[in-house]
Coordinates of C-alpha atoms (C1' of nucleotides) in Angstrom, one line a residue:
Chain A
M1 CA 17.1 309.0 339.2
L2 CA 14.1 307.3 337.8
Q3 CA 10.8 309.1 338.6
I4 CA 7.4 307.4 338.0
H5 CA 4.0 308.9 338.1
N6 CA 2.2 306.9 340.7
N7 CA -1.5 306.7 340.1
L8 CA -2.1 305.8 343.7
T9 CA -0.8 309.2 344.9
K10 CA -1.4 311.0 341.5
R11 CA 2.2 312.3 341.7
K12 CA 5.5 311.8 340.1
E13 CA 7.7 310.1 342.7
P14 CA 11.3 308.8 342.8
F15 CA 11.2 305.1 342.2
V16 CA 12.7 303.2 345.1
P17 CA 12.5 299.4 344.7
I18 CA 11.6 297.3 347.6
D19 CA 14.6 295.1 346.7
P20 CA 16.9 296.5 343.9
K21 CA 18.2 292.9 343.4
N22 CA 14.6 292.0 342.4
V23 CA 12.4 294.7 341.0
R24 CA 9.0 293.2 340.5
M25 CA 6.3 294.3 338.1
Y26 CA 2.9 292.9 337.3
V27 CA 0.9 293.9 334.3
C28 CA -2.7 292.9 333.6
G29 CA -2.6 291.2 330.2
M30 CA -5.3 290.0 327.9
T31 CA -8.5 288.1 328.1
V32 CA -8.0 285.7 325.3
Y33 CA -11.2 285.3 323.3
D34 CA -10.3 287.5 320.3
L35 CA -7.5 289.1 318.4
C36 CA -5.6 291.9 320.1
H37 CA -6.4 295.4 319.0
L38 CA -4.3 298.5 319.1
G39 CA -5.2 299.3 322.7
H40 CA -3.6 296.0 323.6
A41 CA -0.7 296.9 321.5
R42 CA -0.2 300.0 323.5
V43 CA -0.1 298.1 326.8
L44 CA 2.3 295.5 325.4
V45 CA 4.7 298.1 324.0
V46 CA 4.5 300.7 326.8
F47 CA 5.2 298.1 329.6
D48 CA 7.8 296.5 327.3
V49 CA 9.7 299.7 327.4
V50 CA 9.3 300.0 331.1
Y51 CA 10.6 296.5 331.5
R52 CA 13.5 297.2 329.1
Y53 CA 14.4 300.4 331.0
L54 CA 14.2 298.8 334.4
R55 CA 16.5 296.0 333.2
R56 CA 18.9 298.6 332.0
V57 CA 18.8 300.5 335.3
Y58 CA 18.9 297.5 337.7
G59 CA 20.4 294.8 335.5
A60 CA 18.5 292.4 333.4
E61 CA 18.7 289.6 336.0
H62 CA 17.3 291.9 338.7
V63 CA 13.9 292.5 337.2
T64 CA 10.9 290.2 337.3
Y65 CA 8.1 290.9 334.9
V66 CA 4.8 289.1 335.1
R67 CA 2.0 289.6 332.7
N68 CA -1.1 287.4 333.2
V69 CA -3.5 285.8 330.8
T70 CA -7.1 285.6 331.7
D71 CA -8.2 282.3 330.2
I72 CA -11.6 281.8 331.8
D73 CA -14.5 284.3 332.0
D74 CA -18.0 284.9 330.6
K75 CA -16.9 286.2 327.3
I76 CA -14.6 283.3 326.7
I77 CA -17.4 280.9 327.5
A78 CA -19.7 282.7 325.2
R79 CA -17.3 282.9 322.4
A80 CA -16.3 279.2 322.7
N81 CA -20.0 278.3 322.5
E82 CA -20.5 280.5 319.4
R83 CA -17.6 278.8 317.7
G84 CA -18.5 275.4 318.9
E85 CA -15.0 275.0 320.4
K86 CA -13.7 273.9 323.8
I87 CA -12.6 276.6 326.1
E88 CA -9.0 275.4 325.9
Q89 CA -9.0 275.2 322.2
L90 CA -10.2 278.8 321.9
T91 CA -7.8 280.2 324.5
E92 CA -4.8 278.3 323.2
H93 CA -5.6 279.7 319.8
F94 CA -5.8 283.3 320.9
I95 CA -2.8 283.0 323.2
A96 CA -0.8 281.9 320.2
E97 CA -2.2 284.8 318.1
M98 CA -1.4 287.3 320.9
T99 CA 2.1 286.0 321.1
R100 CA 2.5 286.4 317.4
D101 CA 1.4 290.0 317.6
A102 CA 3.6 290.7 320.6
D103 CA 6.7 289.2 318.9
A104 CA 6.0 291.2 315.7
L105 CA 6.0 294.4 317.8
G106 CA 9.3 293.5 319.3
V107 CA 7.9 292.9 322.7
L108 CA 10.2 290.9 325.1
H109 CA 8.7 287.9 326.7
P110 CA 7.7 288.5 330.3
G111 CA 9.4 286.3 332.7
E112 CA 6.1 284.7 333.6
E113 CA 2.8 284.5 331.9
P114 CA 0.5 282.9 334.5
R115 CA -2.9 281.8 333.5
A116 CA -6.0 281.9 335.7
T117 CA -6.9 278.3 335.1
R118 CA -3.5 277.1 336.3
H119 CA -3.7 279.0 339.6
M120 CA -7.1 277.8 340.8
S121 CA -5.8 276.6 344.1
E122 CA -4.2 279.9 345.0
I123 CA -7.4 281.6 343.9
I124 CA -9.6 279.5 346.1
D125 CA -7.2 279.8 349.0
M126 CA -7.3 283.5 348.8
I127 CA -11.1 283.6 348.7
Q128 CA -11.2 281.3 351.7
T129 CA -8.8 283.6 353.6
L130 CA -11.2 286.5 352.8
V131 CA -14.2 284.5 354.0
D132 CA -12.3 283.5 357.2
K133 CA -11.3 287.1 357.9
G134 CA -14.8 288.3 357.4
Y135 CA -14.2 290.3 354.2
A136 CA -16.3 288.0 352.0
Y137 CA -19.6 286.3 352.3
Q138 CA -21.6 283.6 350.5
A139 CA -24.9 284.4 349.0
G140 CA -27.7 283.8 351.5
K141 CA -30.6 281.4 351.6
G142 CA -33.2 283.9 350.5
D143 CA -31.3 284.6 347.3
R144 CA -31.8 283.3 343.8
A145 CA -31.2 279.6 343.8
D146 CA -28.6 279.8 341.0
S147 CA -26.5 282.2 343.0
L148 CA -26.3 280.1 346.2
G149 CA -22.6 279.2 345.6
D150 CA -21.6 282.8 344.8
V151 CA -19.1 284.5 347.1
Y152 CA -18.9 288.3 347.3
Y153 CA -16.4 290.7 348.6
D154 CA -17.8 293.0 351.3
V155 CA -16.6 296.4 350.2
S156 CA -17.8 298.1 353.3
R157 CA -15.3 296.1 355.3
F158 CA -12.3 297.6 353.5
E159 CA -11.4 301.0 354.8
H160 CA -9.4 302.4 351.9
Y161 CA -11.7 301.3 349.1
G162 CA -11.6 303.9 346.4
Q163 CA -8.2 305.3 347.0
L164 CA -6.8 304.4 343.6
S165 CA -9.6 305.6 341.6
G166 CA -10.4 308.6 343.7
K167 CA -13.9 307.5 344.5
N168 CA -15.7 307.3 347.8
T169 CA -18.2 304.6 348.4
D170 CA -21.1 307.0 349.1
D171 CA -20.7 308.6 345.7
L172 CA -20.4 305.2 344.1
R173 CA -23.6 304.1 345.7
A174 CA -25.4 307.3 344.8
G175 CA -24.4 307.0 341.2
A176 CA -24.6 303.2 341.1
R177 CA -25.6 301.9 337.7
V178 CA -25.0 298.4 338.6
E179 CA -28.1 296.3 338.4
V180 CA -29.5 295.4 341.8
D181 CA -28.5 291.8 342.5
V182 CA -30.5 290.3 345.3
A183 CA -27.6 288.2 346.3
K184 CA -25.3 291.1 347.0
Q185 CA -25.6 292.9 350.4
D186 CA -24.4 296.1 348.7
P187 CA -24.4 297.1 345.1
L188 CA -20.6 297.8 345.3
D189 CA -19.8 294.3 346.4
F190 CA -18.3 292.2 343.7
V191 CA -18.1 288.6 343.0
L192 CA -15.1 286.4 344.0
W193 CA -16.6 283.1 343.1
K194 CA -19.4 282.4 340.6
S195 CA -21.3 279.2 340.9
A196 CA -21.5 277.3 337.7
K197 CA -24.6 277.0 335.7
P198 CA -25.3 273.7 334.0
G199 CA -22.8 273.0 331.2
E200 CA -20.4 275.7 332.2
P201 CA -16.8 274.9 332.9
C202 CA -16.1 274.7 336.6
W203 CA -13.8 273.9 339.4
E204 CA -14.5 272.3 342.8
S205 CA -14.5 274.7 345.8
P206 CA -15.7 274.9 349.4
W207 CA -18.7 276.8 347.9
G208 CA -19.5 274.3 345.3
K209 CA -18.7 274.1 341.7
G210 CA -17.9 277.4 340.0
R211 CA -15.2 279.7 338.6
P212 CA -13.4 282.7 339.9
G213 CA -14.5 286.3 339.4
W214 CA -12.3 288.4 337.2
H215 CA -10.5 290.5 339.9
I216 CA -9.5 287.7 342.3
E217 CA -7.3 285.9 339.7
C218 CA -5.0 288.9 339.5
S219 CA -4.7 289.3 343.2
A220 CA -3.9 285.6 343.5
M221 CA -1.5 285.4 340.7
A222 CA 0.3 288.6 341.4
T223 CA 0.9 287.7 345.1
C224 CA 1.7 284.1 344.1
C225 CA 4.3 285.1 341.5
L226 CA 5.7 288.3 343.1
G227 CA 4.9 288.1 346.8
N228 CA 2.4 290.0 348.9
H229 CA 4.1 293.4 348.4
F230 CA 5.8 294.3 345.2
D231 CA 6.9 297.4 343.2
I232 CA 4.9 298.2 340.1
H233 CA 1.5 297.2 338.9
G234 CA 0.4 298.3 335.4
G235 CA -2.4 298.1 332.9
G236 CA -4.7 300.2 330.7
L237 CA -6.4 303.1 332.3
D238 CA -9.7 301.4 332.0
L239 CA -8.6 298.8 334.6
Q240 CA -8.1 301.5 337.2
F241 CA -11.7 301.1 338.3
P242 CA -13.0 298.7 339.3
H243 CA -10.4 296.1 338.5
H244 CA -7.4 297.5 340.2
E245 CA -9.3 299.0 343.0
N246 CA -10.7 295.6 343.7
E247 CA -7.4 293.9 343.5
I248 CA -6.1 296.2 346.2
A249 CA -9.1 295.5 348.4
Q250 CA -8.8 291.8 348.0
S251 CA -5.0 291.5 348.3
E252 CA -4.6 293.8 351.3
A253 CA -7.5 292.4 353.1
A254 CA -6.1 288.9 352.5
T255 CA -2.5 289.4 353.3
G256 CA -2.7 292.3 355.7
E257 CA 0.2 293.9 353.9
K258 CA 0.4 296.8 351.4
F259 CA -0.1 295.3 347.9
V260 CA 1.7 297.6 345.5
N261 CA 3.9 300.6 345.7
V262 CA 3.5 302.2 342.3
W263 CA 0.4 302.0 340.0
M264 CA 0.9 302.8 336.4
H265 CA -1.8 303.2 333.8
N266 CA -1.3 303.9 330.1
G267 CA -3.8 306.1 328.2
F268 CA -6.3 305.0 325.7
V269 CA -5.9 304.6 322.0
R270 CA -8.5 306.7 320.2
L271 CA -10.2 306.7 316.9
D272 CA -11.7 310.1 315.9
E273 CA -11.3 311.4 319.4
E274 CA -13.2 308.5 320.8
K275 CA -11.9 305.7 322.9
M276 CA -11.1 302.6 320.8
S277 CA -12.9 299.7 322.5
K278 CA -14.5 296.5 321.9
S279 CA -17.9 297.6 323.1
L280 CA -18.0 300.5 320.8
G281 CA -16.7 298.4 318.0
N282 CA -14.4 301.1 316.7
F283 CA -11.2 299.2 317.0
F284 CA -8.5 298.0 314.6
T285 CA -6.8 294.7 315.4
I286 CA -3.0 294.7 315.5
R287 CA -3.2 292.2 312.6
E288 CA -5.1 294.6 310.4
V289 CA -2.6 297.4 311.0
L290 CA 0.3 295.2 310.4
E291 CA -1.0 294.4 307.0
K292 CA -0.5 298.1 306.1
Y293 CA 2.4 299.1 308.3
D294 CA 5.7 297.7 309.4
A295 CA 5.5 296.6 313.0
E296 CA 8.4 298.8 314.0
V297 CA 6.5 301.7 312.6
V298 CA 3.5 300.9 314.8
R299 CA 5.9 300.6 317.7
F300 CA 7.4 304.0 316.9
F301 CA 3.9 305.5 316.6
I302 CA 3.0 304.3 320.1
L303 CA 6.2 305.5 321.7
N304 CA 6.1 308.9 320.0
S305 CA 3.4 309.9 322.5
H306 CA 3.8 309.8 326.3
Y307 CA 2.3 306.7 327.7
R308 CA -0.2 308.5 329.8
S309 CA -1.6 310.7 327.0
P310 CA -4.3 309.7 324.7
L311 CA -3.1 308.3 321.4
N312 CA -5.1 309.1 318.3
Y313 CA -4.9 306.6 315.6
S314 CA -4.8 307.6 311.9
D315 CA -3.1 306.5 308.8
K316 CA -1.5 310.0 308.6
H317 CA 0.1 309.5 312.0
L318 CA 1.4 306.1 311.0
D319 CA 2.8 307.6 307.8
E320 CA 4.6 310.1 309.9
A321 CA 6.0 307.4 312.1
K322 CA 7.2 305.6 309.0
A323 CA 8.9 308.8 307.7
A324 CA 10.6 309.2 311.1
L325 CA 12.0 305.7 311.1
T326 CA 13.1 306.1 307.5
T327 CA 15.2 309.1 308.7
F328 CA 16.8 307.0 311.4
Y329 CA 17.6 304.2 309.1
H330 CA 19.0 306.6 306.6
A331 CA 21.4 307.9 309.2
L332 CA 22.5 304.3 309.9
R333 CA 22.7 303.3 306.2
G334 CA 26.2 302.5 305.0
V335 CA 27.9 302.9 308.4
T336 CA 29.5 300.3 310.7
P337 CA 28.5 301.0 314.3
V338 CA 31.5 300.8 316.5
E339 CA 31.3 300.9 320.3
G340 CA 33.5 303.5 322.0
G341 CA 31.2 306.3 322.7
N342 CA 31.6 309.9 321.7
G343 CA 27.8 310.0 322.1
Q344 CA 27.8 310.4 325.9
A345 CA 26.0 313.7 325.9
Y346 CA 23.1 312.2 323.9
A347 CA 23.0 309.2 326.2
V348 CA 22.8 311.5 329.2
R349 CA 19.9 313.5 327.8
F350 CA 18.2 310.3 326.6
E351 CA 18.4 308.8 330.1
A352 CA 17.2 312.0 331.7
A353 CA 14.1 311.9 329.5
M354 CA 13.5 308.2 330.3
D355 CA 14.1 308.9 334.0
D356 CA 11.3 311.4 333.9
D357 CA 8.4 309.0 333.9
F358 CA 9.5 307.3 330.7
N359 CA 9.2 310.4 328.6
T360 CA 9.7 308.6 325.3
P361 CA 8.8 311.5 323.0
E362 CA 11.6 313.5 324.6
A363 CA 13.9 310.6 324.3
I364 CA 13.1 310.2 320.6
A365 CA 13.8 313.9 320.2
V366 CA 17.3 313.2 321.4
L367 CA 17.6 310.4 318.9
F368 CA 16.7 312.8 316.1
E369 CA 19.4 315.1 317.1
L370 CA 21.9 312.3 317.2
A371 CA 20.8 311.2 313.7
R372 CA 21.4 314.7 312.5
E373 CA 24.9 314.8 314.0
I374 CA 25.7 311.6 312.2
N375 CA 24.5 313.0 308.9
R376 CA 26.4 316.2 309.5
L377 CA 29.7 314.4 310.1
R378 CA 29.2 311.9 307.3
G379 CA 32.1 312.2 304.9
S380 CA 34.3 314.2 307.2
D381 CA 34.8 312.0 310.2
A382 CA 34.0 308.3 309.6
Q383 CA 35.2 307.2 313.0
A384 CA 32.9 309.7 314.9
V385 CA 30.1 308.6 312.6
D386 CA 30.5 304.9 313.4
R387 CA 30.6 305.6 317.1
L388 CA 27.6 307.9 317.1
A389 CA 25.8 305.3 315.0
A390 CA 26.5 302.7 317.7
E391 CA 25.1 305.0 320.2
L392 CA 21.9 305.6 318.1
V393 CA 21.4 301.9 317.8
R394 CA 22.0 301.3 321.5
L395 CA 19.6 304.0 322.7
G396 CA 17.1 303.0 320.1
G397 CA 17.4 299.5 321.5
C398 CA 16.2 300.8 324.9
L399 CA 12.9 301.5 323.1
G400 CA 13.0 298.3 321.1
L401 CA 13.7 300.3 317.9
L402 CA 16.4 300.4 315.3
A403 CA 17.6 296.9 315.8
R404 CA 17.4 295.9 312.1
D405 CA 19.9 296.2 309.3
P406 CA 18.9 299.3 307.5
E407 CA 18.9 297.4 304.2
V408 CA 16.3 295.1 305.6
F409 CA 14.2 298.1 306.7
F410 CA 14.5 299.7 303.2
Q411 CA 14.4 296.7 301.0
G412 CA 13.0 293.8 302.9
R413 CA 9.3 294.2 302.7
R414 CA 6.7 296.5 301.3
P415 CA 3.0 296.8 301.4
T416 CA 1.4 295.7 298.2
E417 CA -0.9 298.6 298.4
I418 CA 1.7 300.9 297.1
Q419 CA 2.1 299.3 293.7
A420 CA -1.5 299.2 292.6
G421 CA -2.8 302.2 294.5
C422 CA -5.9 300.4 295.5
A423 CA -6.1 301.6 299.0
S424 CA -9.6 300.2 299.7
R425 CA -8.5 296.6 299.2
T426 CA -7.1 294.6 302.2
T427 CA -3.3 294.6 301.8
T428 CA -0.7 292.3 302.8
T429 CA 3.1 292.3 303.1
H430 CA 5.2 290.0 301.1
N431 CA 8.8 289.7 300.2
A432 CA 9.9 292.2 297.7
E433 CA 9.9 289.7 294.9
V434 CA 6.5 288.4 295.6
A435 CA 5.0 291.8 296.0
S436 CA 5.8 293.4 292.7
G437 CA 6.9 290.6 290.4
F438 CA 10.0 292.7 290.3
P439 CA 12.9 290.6 291.4
E440 CA 15.8 292.2 293.1
A441 CA 18.1 291.1 290.3
K442 CA 16.1 293.0 287.9
I443 CA 16.2 296.1 290.1
K444 CA 20.0 295.8 290.2
I445 CA 20.2 295.4 286.4
L446 CA 18.2 298.5 285.9
I447 CA 20.3 300.5 288.3
E448 CA 23.4 299.4 286.5
A449 CA 21.9 300.4 283.2
R450 CA 21.0 303.7 284.6
T451 CA 24.5 304.2 286.0
E452 CA 25.8 303.5 282.5
A453 CA 23.4 306.0 281.0
R454 CA 24.4 308.6 283.5
K455 CA 28.0 308.0 282.6
N456 CA 27.1 308.8 279.0
K457 CA 25.1 311.8 280.1
D458 CA 22.0 310.1 278.6
W459 CA 19.6 311.9 281.0
A460 CA 16.5 310.8 279.1
E461 CA 17.3 307.1 279.5
S462 CA 18.5 307.6 283.1
D463 CA 15.2 309.3 284.1
R464 CA 13.2 306.8 282.2
I465 CA 14.7 304.0 284.3
R466 CA 14.1 305.9 287.4
D467 CA 10.5 306.5 286.5
E468 CA 10.0 302.8 285.6
L469 CA 11.3 301.9 289.1
A470 CA 9.3 304.6 290.7
A471 CA 6.1 303.1 289.2
Q472 CA 6.9 300.0 291.1
G473 CA 7.2 301.9 294.3
I474 CA 11.0 302.0 294.3
V475 CA 12.9 305.1 295.2
L476 CA 16.4 305.6 293.9
E477 CA 19.0 307.6 295.9
D478 CA 22.3 308.6 294.3
G479 CA 25.2 308.7 296.6
G480 CA 27.5 309.8 293.9
P481 CA 28.0 309.1 290.2
Q482 CA 28.6 305.4 290.8
S483 CA 26.7 304.5 294.0
T484 CA 23.0 304.3 293.8
T485 CA 20.8 302.7 296.4
W486 CA 17.2 301.9 296.4
R487 CA 14.3 301.5 298.8
W488 CA 10.6 300.9 298.8
E489 CA 8.8 304.1 299.0
Chain B
rG1 C1' -25.2 314.1 338.9
rG2 C1' -20.1 312.6 341.3
rC3 C1' -15.0 312.0 340.0
rU4 C1' -10.4 312.2 336.9
rG5 C1' -7.4 314.1 333.0
rA6 C1' -6.6 317.4 329.0
rG7 C1' -6.7 322.1 325.9
rU8 C1' 0.6 324.4 322.8
rG9 C1' 2.4 326.8 316.2
rG10 C1' -0.7 323.9 309.4
rC11 C1' -0.4 318.7 311.7
rA12 C1' 1.8 315.5 315.6
rG13 C1' 4.0 316.2 320.2
rA14 C1' 7.5 317.5 324.7
rG15 C1' 8.8 321.1 328.1
rU16 C1' 9.7 325.4 331.2
rG17 C1' 8.0 331.1 336.0
rG18 C1' 12.2 335.1 332.3
rC19 C1' 16.5 331.6 327.8
rU20 C1' 15.9 326.8 320.6
rA21 C1' 12.0 321.1 322.1
rU22 C1' 11.7 317.5 318.4
rG23 C1' 9.4 315.4 313.9
rC24 C1' 6.3 316.1 309.5
rA25 C1' 4.6 319.8 306.2
rG26 C1' 5.9 325.2 304.3
rC27 C1' 9.5 328.8 302.7
rG28 C1' 14.9 330.2 301.3
rG29 C1' 19.8 328.2 300.3
rA30 C1' 23.7 324.2 299.7
rC31 C1' 24.5 319.6 297.3
rU32 C1' 22.6 317.0 292.5
rG33 C1' 22.5 316.6 285.2
rC34 C1' 17.5 316.8 287.4
rA35 C1' 15.6 314.4 291.5
rA36 C1' 15.8 311.5 296.1
rA37 C1' 18.5 311.6 300.6
rU38 C1' 21.3 314.9 303.5
rC39 C1' 22.9 319.7 305.5
rC40 C1' 22.3 325.1 306.6
rG41 C1' 18.8 329.0 307.5
rU42 C1' 13.6 330.5 308.5
rG43 C1' 8.1 331.7 309.8
rU44 C1' 3.7 330.6 312.6
rA45 C1' 2.2 328.9 319.6
rC46 C1' 0.9 328.1 324.2
rC47 C1' -8.5 327.8 325.0
rU48 C1' -10.7 332.2 327.8
rC49 C1' -11.3 335.7 331.9
rG50 C1' -9.4 337.2 336.4
rG51 C1' -5.5 336.8 340.3
rU52 C1' -0.3 336.1 342.4
rU53 C1' 4.6 338.0 340.5
rC54 C1' 9.4 342.7 338.5
rG55 C1' 7.8 339.0 334.8
rA56 C1' 3.2 333.3 333.4
rC57 C1' 2.0 329.4 328.2
rU58 C1' 4.2 327.6 332.9
rC59 C1' 1.5 328.9 339.8
rC60 C1' -3.9 330.0 341.8
rG61 C1' -9.3 330.7 341.0
rG62 C1' -13.7 331.1 337.6
rG63 C1' -15.5 329.9 332.7
rC64 C1' -15.7 327.3 328.0
rU65 C1' -14.5 322.9 325.2
rC66 C1' -12.9 317.8 324.7
rA67 C1' -11.9 312.9 326.5
rG68 C1' -12.5 309.2 330.2
rC69 C1' -14.4 306.6 334.6
rC70 C1' -18.7 305.8 337.9
rU71 C1' -21.3 298.8 333.8
rC72 C1' -17.5 294.5 330.4
rC73 C1' -13.0 296.7 328.3
rA74 C1' -5.7 297.5 327.7

RNA sequence: GGCUGAGUGGCAGAGUGGCUAUGCAGCGGACUGCAAAUCCGUGUACCUCGGUUCGACUCCGGGCUCAGCCUCCA
C-alpha cells in the first residue's frame, strides 16, 4: 500500500484517497517572469512521478492533477516594466518557455493549469467570505493613504495557524523580521488584496481597484478546481512557510472544512552545499543545463535522489546520471521488448519502493538489477531477455524514463562540447550531422572499412579508423567480428 | 534567538535493531586481435560521547558539524 510522508503530521502515513475514483492533487507551479531553473525542474519532475504513480495505482482516469500558474504579482509587474512589455506579453512568453522545458523533461501535462488572472472572481469571492466571517479586515482610516484598499488576513483569528510549518504565533512575533506596516494590525497578518498604485494592472473589487495577494490565488484556484477538501497538495519546501501555511488559514477559514489531507514538499536543489535560488543568484536555468546534457539525463539525476533530500548539482553528478542511462540503454539495445512478464519479481520490488513514499533511488536500484539480468541472459535465452526488456521499459516508464529507442539515445544527438573540448564555451545540441560535420553515412563507411580491415587482420588500419572516429567523439562497440555499433561518447 | 531536517564506504545514494542496497570509480578475472560494452569476483562505511538492549549504523539523550525556514523564492 502506498505510504506518503505527510508534512502536516511529519510522518509517513498510508495514503487513503477521499474518493479513489477521483484522487486530487494540487501543486504550486511557477511565477512566470523568467526562465525556469533547476529548482523548478525538480518540482516538475518529482510531482510528475507522483502523478504517474497515482495514475498507475488508481487508474489514469481517476486522478486529477492541477498545477497553477501565477501570472500576476509584483515581480511580474516589475519585469514587464523593465522589458517595456505588457504583462500578458511577458507571462505568455514565459508560460511558453516553461512548457517547452517541461516537455523536454518528459513531464506530463497536468489536467488543468489555472492562472490567477482567469480566476479573479473566485479570488474576490473568497476574500469577501473571509471579510464576512471576520477573518479579514480592510486597512483603516488612519493608515497610509495608498493602502486604504488593502485587505489583510487576521492571523490571530485562525486557531491552527502554524501547524504545517511547526511554528507558533508567539515565536513568529518574537522573531519577526517583517517590516512594520502601519496598515496591519499584527505583523503576522498578510495581504489578501492589494490596492493598485497608479499605472499598475488592476481588477475591480468591493475594496476598490487592486490585485490579489500571492497566497489567496492558490486557495481560490485549488478549491475551485478540486473542491474544498482534497487529497494532496505539493510544492517546493520553501513554500511551506508562509505560502502553504497561509493557504490553509485562508481556505479552512473560508470553507469551514479541512483543506488538504496530505502535504508534500520536495527538497532544494543546491549548488556547492547552498540552496539554489533566485535571490542568491546561484542558479542554473533548465535551458542552460539542457545545452550540455540530455533532458532524460537531467530527469534521471533528479530521480536518483529521494524527493525530500537535498540535491546537489554538479557536472560530475550529471555525468554519472548519463553513465547510468547509458547502461540501461545498452541493456535494451538490440532487443525486442515483448510483453509477457517473467519480470514479476522485479516489478514487485519496484512497486514496494515506490509505495514507500516514492523511493525512486530504491526503485532505480531494482532497474539496475533488472538490466544486469538482461545482460546476463543475453545470448542464452532471447525470449527471457525480450520479456525482461519489456519489464524494464515498463517500469522505467513509471519514472518517465527509458521511453526512447536506444539507437536514438546513442546516436541521435550529442553536445558539441565533446568534439572541440572547449568546455568554457556555451554549447548546444544539434543533430549528429550538424554537430560534427561527420554524416552518418560517413560513419557507416568507416565502420565497413574497419570491418574489412579486421577481416584481413590489418589491426593497424582497424585501430586507425577507430581512433579517427574517437576523435569525433564516436565510440565503437564490437558485437562480434561482423557487427559493430557506434554511439556518441 | 526560535523552529525543522540532515550527518553512511573514494564519490553519489538507499535501507535495516542481529542477515548483500544500488550506481560510478578502484582492484582481480572472463570475453576481445587490442579496446569498448558486458559478465563474474573483490575491498573500503555508517559524525561524536553516553544510555537502553543478549546485540545499534539503526531506538533514546547530550555534543559537534552542515543545510533550511522565521522576508520574495520550487
